[in-house]
Amino acid sequence: MTTLTFGAPDLPDGARWRSLRGASGEWLHPATGERTLSSFTSSSVGGWDEMLPTITACRVPHDAGFDDWSDHGDAWNRPWEGDADDHWVDVAWMRLRRRIMSRDASLHLSYTLSSTAPEDRPVQWVAHPQFSWERG
């Protein structure tokens, strides 16, 4: 069994994890470039981000019109509140909460998404780790 160790999430930087280490070394691709707040794909790449309320740019029906959601959503580029083991971010009418619990020899991630929207709304969420890899 491989033991993995997470570094502390960077709460001001979208709760991004920059490190996930195992016996063989670092598993996450190191963040490269400068972090921007306007475009995920133009921003620094690496680490582990959370995507919400969408994965790709899209138009979502809302009332008589539409909401335009940005590529990779808006959870990755906002400061999160809380502490290293229990933190959350508010995006539009939603709150995404991530709890990290260590039990025995394992680490559990628990996610909760709550909504204050008066009607059902479609959303997409994904944990977005960017793993390092070597050819071969």
CSV table of N, CA and C in Angstrom, one decimal:
chain,number,residue,atom,x,y,z
A,1,MET,N,0.8,-1.2,0.0
A,1,MET,CA,0.0,0.0,0.0
A,1,MET,C,0.9,1.2,0.0
A,2,THR,N,0.5,2.2,-0.8
A,2,THR,CA,1.3,3.5,-0.9
A,2,THR,C,0.7,4.5,0.1
A,3,THR,N,1.5,5.1,0.9
A,3,THR,CA,1.0,6.2,1.8
A,3,THR,C,1.2,7.5,1.1
A,4,LEU,N,0.1,8.2,1.0
A,4,LEU,CA,0.1,9.6,0.4
A,4,LEU,C,-0.1,10.6,1.4
A,5,THR,N,0.6,11.7,1.2
A,5,THR,CA,0.5,12.9,2.1
A,5,THR,C,0.2,14.1,1.3
A,6,PHE,N,-0.9,14.8,1.7
A,6,PHE,CA,-1.3,16.1,1.1
A,6,PHE,C,-0.6,17.2,1.8
A,7,GLY,N,-0.1,18.2,1.0
A,7,GLY,CA,0.3,19.4,1.6
A,7,GLY,C,-0.9,20.2,2.0
A,8,ALA,N,-0.8,21.3,2.7
A,8,ALA,CA,-1.9,22.1,3.2
A,8,ALA,C,-2.5,22.8,1.9
A,9,PRO,N,-3.8,22.9,1.9
A,9,PRO,CA,-4.5,23.6,0.8
A,9,PRO,C,-4.2,25.1,0.9
A,10,ASP,N,-4.0,25.8,-0.2
A,10,ASP,CA,-3.8,27.2,-0.3
A,10,ASP,C,-5.1,27.9,-0.4
A,11,LEU,N,-5.7,28.2,0.8
A,11,LEU,CA,-7.1,28.7,0.8
A,11,LEU,C,-7.2,30.0,0.1
A,12,PRO,N,-6.3,31.0,0.2
A,12,PRO,CA,-6.5,32.2,-0.6
A,12,PRO,C,-6.4,32.0,-2.1
A,13,ASP,N,-5.8,30.9,-2.5
A,13,ASP,CA,-5.7,30.6,-4.0
A,13,ASP,C,-6.6,29.5,-4.4
A,14,GLY,N,-7.9,29.6,-4.1
A,14,GLY,CA,-8.9,28.6,-4.6
A,14,GLY,C,-8.8,27.3,-3.9
A,15,ALA,N,-8.1,27.2,-2.7
A,15,ALA,CA,-7.9,26.0,-1.9
A,15,ALA,C,-7.1,25.0,-2.7
A,16,ARG,N,-6.3,25.4,-3.6
A,16,ARG,CA,-5.5,24.6,-4.4
A,16,ARG,C,-4.5,23.8,-3.6
A,17,TRP,N,-4.4,22.5,-3.8
A,17,TRP,CA,-3.4,21.7,-3.3
A,17,TRP,C,-2.2,21.7,-4.2
A,18,ARG,N,-1.0,22.0,-3.7
A,18,ARG,CA,0.2,22.0,-4.5
A,18,ARG,C,1.0,20.8,-4.3
A,19,SER,N,0.7,19.9,-3.4
A,19,SER,CA,1.5,18.8,-3.1
A,19,SER,C,0.7,17.6,-2.7
A,20,LEU,N,1.0,16.4,-3.3
A,20,LEU,CA,0.5,15.1,-2.9
A,20,LEU,C,1.6,14.2,-3.1
A,21,ARG,N,2.2,13.8,-2.0
A,21,ARG,CA,3.5,13.0,-2.0
A,21,ARG,C,3.2,11.5,-1.6
A,22,GLY,N,3.9,10.6,-2.4
A,22,GLY,CA,3.9,9.2,-2.1
A,22,GLY,C,5.3,8.8,-1.9
A,23,ALA,N,5.6,7.5,-1.7
A,23,ALA,CA,6.9,7.0,-1.6
A,23,ALA,C,7.8,7.3,-2.8
A,24,SER,N,7.2,7.3,-3.9
A,24,SER,CA,8.0,7.6,-5.2
A,24,SER,C,8.2,9.0,-5.4
A,25,GLY,N,7.7,9.9,-4.6
A,25,GLY,CA,7.9,11.4,-4.8
A,25,GLY,C,6.5,12.1,-5.0
A,26,GLU,N,6.6,13.3,-5.6
A,26,GLU,CA,5.5,14.1,-5.8
A,26,GLU,C,4.6,13.6,-6.9
A,27,TRP,N,3.3,13.5,-6.7
A,27,TRP,CA,2.3,13.0,-7.6
A,27,TRP,C,1.7,14.1,-8.5
A,28,LEU,N,1.6,15.3,-7.9
A,28,LEU,CA,1.0,16.4,-8.6
A,28,LEU,C,2.0,17.2,-9.5
A,29,HIS,N,1.5,17.6,-10.6
A,29,HIS,CA,2.4,18.4,-11.5
A,29,HIS,C,2.6,19.8,-10.8
A,30,PRO,N,3.8,20.2,-10.7
A,30,PRO,CA,4.0,21.5,-10.0
A,30,PRO,C,3.4,22.7,-10.8
A,31,ALA,N,2.8,23.6,-10.1
A,31,ALA,CA,2.2,24.8,-10.7
A,31,ALA,C,3.3,25.6,-11.4
A,32,THR,N,3.0,25.9,-12.7
A,32,THR,CA,4.0,26.7,-13.5
A,32,THR,C,3.3,27.9,-14.0
A,33,GLY,N,4.0,29.0,-14.1
A,33,GLY,CA,3.4,30.2,-14.6
A,33,GLY,C,2.7,31.0,-13.5
A,34,GLU,N,2.2,32.1,-13.9
A,34,GLU,CA,1.5,33.0,-13.0
A,34,GLU,C,0.0,32.7,-12.9
A,35,ARG,N,-0.5,32.7,-11.8
A,35,ARG,CA,-2.0,32.5,-11.5
A,35,ARG,C,-2.7,33.7,-11.9
A,36,THR,N,-3.7,33.6,-12.8
A,36,THR,CA,-4.6,34.7,-13.2
A,36,THR,C,-6.0,34.4,-12.6
A,37,LEU,N,-6.8,35.4,-12.5
A,37,LEU,CA,-8.1,35.2,-12.0
A,37,LEU,C,-9.2,35.1,-13.1
A,38,SER,N,-8.8,35.4,-14.3
A,38,SER,CA,-9.8,35.5,-15.3
A,38,SER,C,-9.9,34.3,-16.2
A,39,SER,N,-8.9,33.5,-16.4
A,39,SER,CA,-9.0,32.4,-17.4
A,39,SER,C,-8.2,31.2,-16.8
A,40,PHE,N,-8.8,30.1,-16.6
A,40,PHE,CA,-8.2,28.9,-16.1
A,40,PHE,C,-7.0,28.4,-17.0
A,41,THR,N,-7.3,28.4,-18.3
A,41,THR,CA,-6.4,27.8,-19.2
A,41,THR,C,-5.2,28.8,-19.5
A,42,SER,N,-5.4,30.1,-19.2
A,42,SER,CA,-4.3,31.0,-19.3
A,42,SER,C,-3.5,31.2,-18.0
A,43,SER,N,-4.0,30.5,-17.0
A,43,SER,CA,-3.4,30.6,-15.7
A,43,SER,C,-2.4,29.6,-15.4
A,44,SER,N,-1.7,29.6,-14.3
A,44,SER,CA,-0.7,28.6,-14.0
A,44,SER,C,-1.4,27.2,-13.9
A,45,VAL,N,-0.7,26.3,-14.4
A,45,VAL,CA,-1.2,24.9,-14.5
A,45,VAL,C,-0.5,24.0,-13.5
A,46,GLY,N,-1.2,23.2,-12.7
A,46,GLY,CA,-0.6,22.3,-11.8
A,46,GLY,C,-1.4,22.2,-10.5
A,47,GLY,N,-1.1,21.3,-9.7
A,47,GLY,CA,-1.7,21.1,-8.4
A,47,GLY,C,-3.1,20.5,-8.6
A,48,TRP,N,-4.0,20.8,-7.6
A,48,TRP,CA,-5.3,20.2,-7.5
A,48,TRP,C,-6.3,21.3,-7.3
A,49,ASP,N,-7.2,21.5,-8.2
A,49,ASP,CA,-8.2,22.5,-8.1
A,49,ASP,C,-9.6,21.9,-8.1
A,50,GLU,N,-10.6,22.7,-7.7
A,50,GLU,CA,-12.0,22.3,-7.7
A,50,GLU,C,-12.8,23.1,-8.8
A,51,MET,N,-13.5,22.4,-9.6
A,51,MET,CA,-14.3,23.0,-10.7
A,51,MET,C,-15.8,23.1,-10.3
A,52,LEU,N,-16.4,24.2,-10.3
A,52,LEU,CA,-17.8,24.4,-10.0
A,52,LEU,C,-18.2,25.8,-10.5
A,53,PRO,N,-19.3,26.0,-11.1
A,53,PRO,CA,-20.4,25.2,-11.3
A,53,PRO,C,-20.4,24.5,-12.7
A,54,THR,N,-19.3,24.6,-13.4
A,54,THR,CA,-19.2,24.0,-14.7
A,54,THR,C,-17.7,23.6,-15.0
A,55,ILE,N,-17.6,22.8,-16.0
A,55,ILE,CA,-16.2,22.3,-16.4
A,55,ILE,C,-15.8,23.1,-17.7
A,56,THR,N,-16.7,23.4,-18.6
A,56,THR,CA,-16.3,24.2,-19.8
A,56,THR,C,-17.2,25.4,-19.8
A,57,ALA,N,-16.8,26.4,-20.5
A,57,ALA,CA,-17.7,27.6,-20.7
A,57,ALA,C,-19.0,27.2,-21.3
A,58,CYS,N,-20.1,27.7,-20.7
A,58,CYS,CA,-21.4,27.3,-21.2
A,58,CYS,C,-22.5,28.4,-20.8
A,59,ARG,N,-23.7,28.2,-21.4
A,59,ARG,CA,-24.8,29.1,-21.1
A,59,ARG,C,-25.8,28.1,-20.4
A,60,VAL,N,-26.3,28.6,-19.2
A,60,VAL,CA,-27.2,27.8,-18.4
A,60,VAL,C,-28.5,28.5,-18.3
A,61,PRO,N,-29.6,27.8,-18.6
A,61,PRO,CA,-30.9,28.5,-18.5
A,61,PRO,C,-31.2,29.0,-17.0
A,62,HIS,N,-31.7,30.2,-16.9
A,62,HIS,CA,-32.0,30.8,-15.6
A,62,HIS,C,-33.2,31.8,-15.8
A,63,ASP,N,-34.3,31.5,-15.1
A,63,ASP,CA,-35.5,32.3,-15.3
A,63,ASP,C,-35.8,32.4,-16.8
A,64,ALA,N,-36.0,33.6,-17.3
A,64,ALA,CA,-36.4,33.7,-18.8
A,64,ALA,C,-35.1,33.9,-19.6
A,65,GLY,N,-33.9,33.8,-19.0
A,65,GLY,CA,-32.7,34.0,-19.8
A,65,GLY,C,-31.7,33.0,-19.5
A,66,PHE,N,-30.4,33.4,-19.5
A,66,PHE,CA,-29.3,32.5,-19.3
A,66,PHE,C,-28.2,33.1,-18.4
A,67,ASP,N,-27.5,32.2,-17.8
A,67,ASP,CA,-26.3,32.7,-17.1
A,67,ASP,C,-25.1,32.1,-17.9
A,68,ASP,N,-24.1,33.0,-18.1
A,68,ASP,CA,-22.9,32.5,-18.8
A,68,ASP,C,-21.8,32.1,-17.8
A,69,TRP,N,-21.4,30.9,-17.8
A,69,TRP,CA,-20.4,30.3,-16.9
A,69,TRP,C,-19.1,30.2,-17.6
A,70,SER,N,-18.0,30.6,-16.9
A,70,SER,CA,-16.7,30.6,-17.4
A,70,SER,C,-16.1,29.2,-17.4
A,71,ASP,N,-15.1,29.0,-18.3
A,71,ASP,CA,-14.4,27.7,-18.4
A,71,ASP,C,-13.8,27.3,-17.0
A,72,HIS,N,-14.0,26.1,-16.6
A,72,HIS,CA,-13.6,25.6,-15.3
A,72,HIS,C,-14.3,26.2,-14.1
A,73,GLY,N,-15.3,27.0,-14.3
A,73,GLY,CA,-16.1,27.5,-13.2
A,73,GLY,C,-15.5,28.6,-12.5
A,74,ASP,N,-15.9,28.8,-11.2
A,74,ASP,CA,-15.5,29.9,-10.4
A,74,ASP,C,-15.0,29.5,-9.0
A,75,ALA,N,-14.9,28.3,-8.7
A,75,ALA,CA,-14.4,27.9,-7.4
A,75,ALA,C,-12.8,27.9,-7.3
A,76,TRP,N,-12.2,27.7,-8.4
A,76,TRP,CA,-10.7,27.6,-8.5
A,76,TRP,C,-10.0,29.0,-8.3
A,77,ASN,N,-10.7,30.1,-8.6
A,77,ASN,CA,-10.0,31.4,-8.5
A,77,ASN,C,-10.6,32.3,-7.4
A,78,ARG,N,-11.2,31.7,-6.5
A,78,ARG,CA,-11.7,32.5,-5.3
A,78,ARG,C,-11.1,32.1,-4.0
A,79,PRO,N,-10.9,33.0,-3.1
A,79,PRO,CA,-10.4,32.6,-1.8
A,79,PRO,C,-11.5,31.7,-1.1
A,80,TRP,N,-11.0,30.7,-0.4
A,80,TRP,CA,-11.9,29.9,0.4
A,80,TRP,C,-11.8,30.3,1.9
A,81,GLU,N,-12.8,29.9,2.6
A,81,GLU,CA,-12.8,30.2,4.1
A,81,GLU,C,-12.7,28.9,4.8
A,82,GLY,N,-12.3,29.0,6.1
A,82,GLY,CA,-12.2,27.9,7.0
A,82,GLY,C,-10.7,27.6,7.3
A,83,ASP,N,-10.4,26.3,7.5
A,83,ASP,CA,-9.0,25.9,7.9
A,83,ASP,C,-8.6,24.8,7.0
A,84,ALA,N,-7.4,24.3,7.2
A,84,ALA,CA,-6.8,23.2,6.4
A,84,ALA,C,-7.7,22.0,6.3
A,85,ASP,N,-8.4,21.6,7.3
A,85,ASP,CA,-9.2,20.4,7.3
A,85,ASP,C,-10.7,20.6,7.0
A,86,ASP,N,-11.2,21.8,7.0
A,86,ASP,CA,-12.6,22.0,6.7
A,86,ASP,C,-12.8,23.4,6.1
A,87,HIS,N,-13.0,23.5,4.8
A,87,HIS,CA,-13.1,24.8,4.2
A,87,HIS,C,-14.2,24.8,3.1
A,88,TRP,N,-14.6,26.0,2.7
A,88,TRP,CA,-15.7,26.2,1.8
A,88,TRP,C,-15.5,27.4,0.9
A,89,VAL,N,-16.3,27.5,-0.2
A,89,VAL,CA,-16.3,28.6,-1.0
A,89,VAL,C,-17.8,28.8,-1.5
A,90,ASP,N,-18.2,30.1,-1.6
A,90,ASP,CA,-19.5,30.4,-2.1
A,90,ASP,C,-19.3,30.9,-3.6
A,91,VAL,N,-20.1,30.2,-4.4
A,91,VAL,CA,-20.1,30.6,-5.8
A,91,VAL,C,-21.6,30.7,-6.2
A,92,ALA,N,-22.0,32.0,-6.6
A,92,ALA,CA,-23.4,32.3,-6.9
A,92,ALA,C,-24.3,31.9,-5.8
A,93,TRP,N,-25.2,31.0,-6.0
A,93,TRP,CA,-26.2,30.5,-5.0
A,93,TRP,C,-25.7,29.2,-4.3
A,94,MET,N,-24.5,28.8,-4.5
A,94,MET,CA,-24.0,27.5,-4.0
A,94,MET,C,-22.9,27.7,-3.0
A,95,ARG,N,-22.8,26.7,-2.1
A,95,ARG,CA,-21.6,26.6,-1.2
A,95,ARG,C,-21.0,25.2,-1.4
A,96,LEU,N,-19.8,25.2,-1.8
A,96,LEU,CA,-19.0,23.9,-1.9
A,96,LEU,C,-18.1,23.8,-0.6
A,97,ARG,N,-18.3,22.7,0.1
A,97,ARG,CA,-17.5,22.5,1.3
A,97,ARG,C,-16.7,21.2,1.1
A,98,ARG,N,-15.4,21.3,1.5
A,98,ARG,CA,-14.5,20.1,1.4
A,98,ARG,C,-13.9,19.9,2.8
A,99,ARG,N,-14.1,18.6,3.3
A,99,ARG,CA,-13.6,18.2,4.6
A,99,ARG,C,-12.6,17.1,4.4
A,100,ILE,N,-11.5,17.2,5.2
A,100,ILE,CA,-10.4,16.2,5.0
A,100,ILE,C,-10.3,15.6,6.4
A,101,MET,N,-10.5,14.2,6.4
A,101,MET,CA,-10.4,13.5,7.6
A,101,MET,C,-9.4,12.3,7.5
A,102,SER,N,-8.6,12.2,8.5
A,102,SER,CA,-7.6,11.1,8.6
A,102,SER,C,-8.2,10.0,9.5
A,103,ARG,N,-8.3,8.8,8.9
A,103,ARG,CA,-8.8,7.7,9.7
A,103,ARG,C,-7.8,6.5,9.5
A,104,ASP,N,-7.4,5.9,10.6
A,104,ASP,CA,-6.5,4.8,10.5
A,104,ASP,C,-5.3,5.2,9.6
A,105,ALA,N,-5.1,4.4,8.5
A,105,ALA,CA,-4.0,4.7,7.6
A,105,ALA,C,-4.6,5.3,6.3
A,106,SER,N,-5.7,6.0,6.4
A,106,SER,CA,-6.3,6.5,5.1
A,106,SER,C,-6.8,7.9,5.3
A,107,LEU,N,-6.9,8.6,4.2
A,107,LEU,CA,-7.4,10.0,4.2
A,107,LEU,C,-8.7,10.0,3.4
A,108,HIS,N,-9.7,10.6,4.0
A,108,HIS,CA,-11.0,10.7,3.4
A,108,HIS,C,-11.3,12.2,3.0
A,109,LEU,N,-11.8,12.4,1.8
A,109,LEU,CA,-12.2,13.7,1.4
A,109,LEU,C,-13.8,13.6,1.3
A,110,SER,N,-14.4,14.6,2.0
A,110,SER,CA,-15.9,14.6,2.0
A,110,SER,C,-16.3,16.0,1.4
A,111,TYR,N,-17.2,15.9,0.4
A,111,TYR,CA,-17.6,17.1,-0.3
A,111,TYR,C,-19.1,17.3,-0.1
A,112,THR,N,-19.6,18.5,0.2
A,112,THR,CA,-21.0,18.8,0.3
A,112,THR,C,-21.3,20.1,-0.6
A,113,LEU,N,-22.3,20.0,-1.4
A,113,LEU,CA,-22.7,21.1,-2.2
A,113,LEU,C,-24.1,21.5,-1.7
A,114,SER,N,-24.3,22.7,-1.3
A,114,SER,CA,-25.6,23.2,-0.9
A,114,SER,C,-26.0,24.4,-1.8
A,115,SER,N,-27.4,24.6,-1.9
A,115,SER,CA,-27.9,25.6,-2.8
A,115,SER,C,-28.9,26.4,-2.1
A,116,THR,N,-29.0,27.7,-2.4
A,116,THR,CA,-30.1,28.6,-1.9
A,116,THR,C,-30.9,29.0,-3.1
A,117,ALA,N,-30.7,28.4,-4.3
A,117,ALA,CA,-31.5,28.8,-5.4
A,117,ALA,C,-33.0,28.4,-5.2
A,118,PRO,N,-34.0,29.2,-5.6
A,118,PRO,CA,-35.4,28.9,-5.4
A,118,PRO,C,-35.9,27.8,-6.4
A,119,GLU,N,-35.1,27.5,-7.4
A,119,GLU,CA,-35.5,26.5,-8.4
A,119,GLU,C,-34.3,25.5,-8.6
A,120,ASP,N,-34.6,24.4,-9.2
A,120,ASP,CA,-33.5,23.5,-9.6
A,120,ASP,C,-32.6,24.1,-10.6
A,121,ARG,N,-31.3,24.0,-10.5
A,121,ARG,CA,-30.4,24.5,-11.4
A,121,ARG,C,-29.4,23.5,-11.8
A,122,PRO,N,-29.0,23.3,-13.0
A,122,PRO,CA,-28.0,22.3,-13.4
A,122,PRO,C,-26.6,22.9,-13.0
A,123,VAL,N,-25.8,22.0,-12.5
A,123,VAL,CA,-24.4,22.3,-12.1
A,123,VAL,C,-23.5,21.1,-12.4
A,124,GLN,N,-22.2,21.4,-12.6
A,124,GLN,CA,-21.2,20.3,-12.7
A,124,GLN,C,-20.1,20.6,-11.7
A,125,TRP,N,-19.6,19.6,-11.1
A,125,TRP,CA,-18.5,19.8,-10.2
A,125,TRP,C,-17.5,18.6,-10.5
A,126,VAL,N,-16.2,18.9,-10.3
A,126,VAL,CA,-15.2,17.9,-10.4
A,126,VAL,C,-14.0,18.3,-9.7
A,127,ALA,N,-13.4,17.3,-9.0
A,127,ALA,CA,-12.1,17.5,-8.4
A,127,ALA,C,-11.1,17.4,-9.6
A,128,HIS,N,-10.1,18.3,-9.7
A,128,HIS,CA,-9.3,18.5,-10.9
A,128,HIS,C,-7.8,18.4,-10.5
A,129,PRO,N,-7.4,17.2,-10.1
A,129,PRO,CA,-5.9,17.0,-9.9
A,129,PRO,C,-5.2,16.9,-11.2
A,130,GLN,N,-4.0,17.5,-11.3
A,130,GLN,CA,-3.2,17.5,-12.5
A,130,GLN,C,-2.0,16.7,-12.1
A,131,PHE,N,-2.0,15.4,-12.4
A,131,PHE,CA,-0.9,14.5,-12.0
A,131,PHE,C,0.3,14.6,-12.9
A,132,SER,N,1.5,14.4,-12.3
A,132,SER,CA,2.7,14.3,-13.0
A,132,SER,C,2.8,13.0,-13.7
A,133,TRP,N,3.5,12.9,-14.8
A,133,TRP,CA,3.6,11.6,-15.5
A,133,TRP,C,4.9,11.6,-16.2
A,134,GLU,N,5.4,10.4,-16.4
A,134,GLU,CA,6.7,10.3,-17.2
A,134,GLU,C,6.4,9.3,-18.4
A,135,ARG,N,6.9,9.6,-19.5
A,135,ARG,CA,6.7,8.8,-20.7
A,135,ARG,C,7.4,7.4,-20.4
A,136,GLY,N,6.7,6.4,-21.0
A,136,GLY,CA,7.3,5.1,-20.8
A,136,GLY,C,6.4,4.2,-20.1
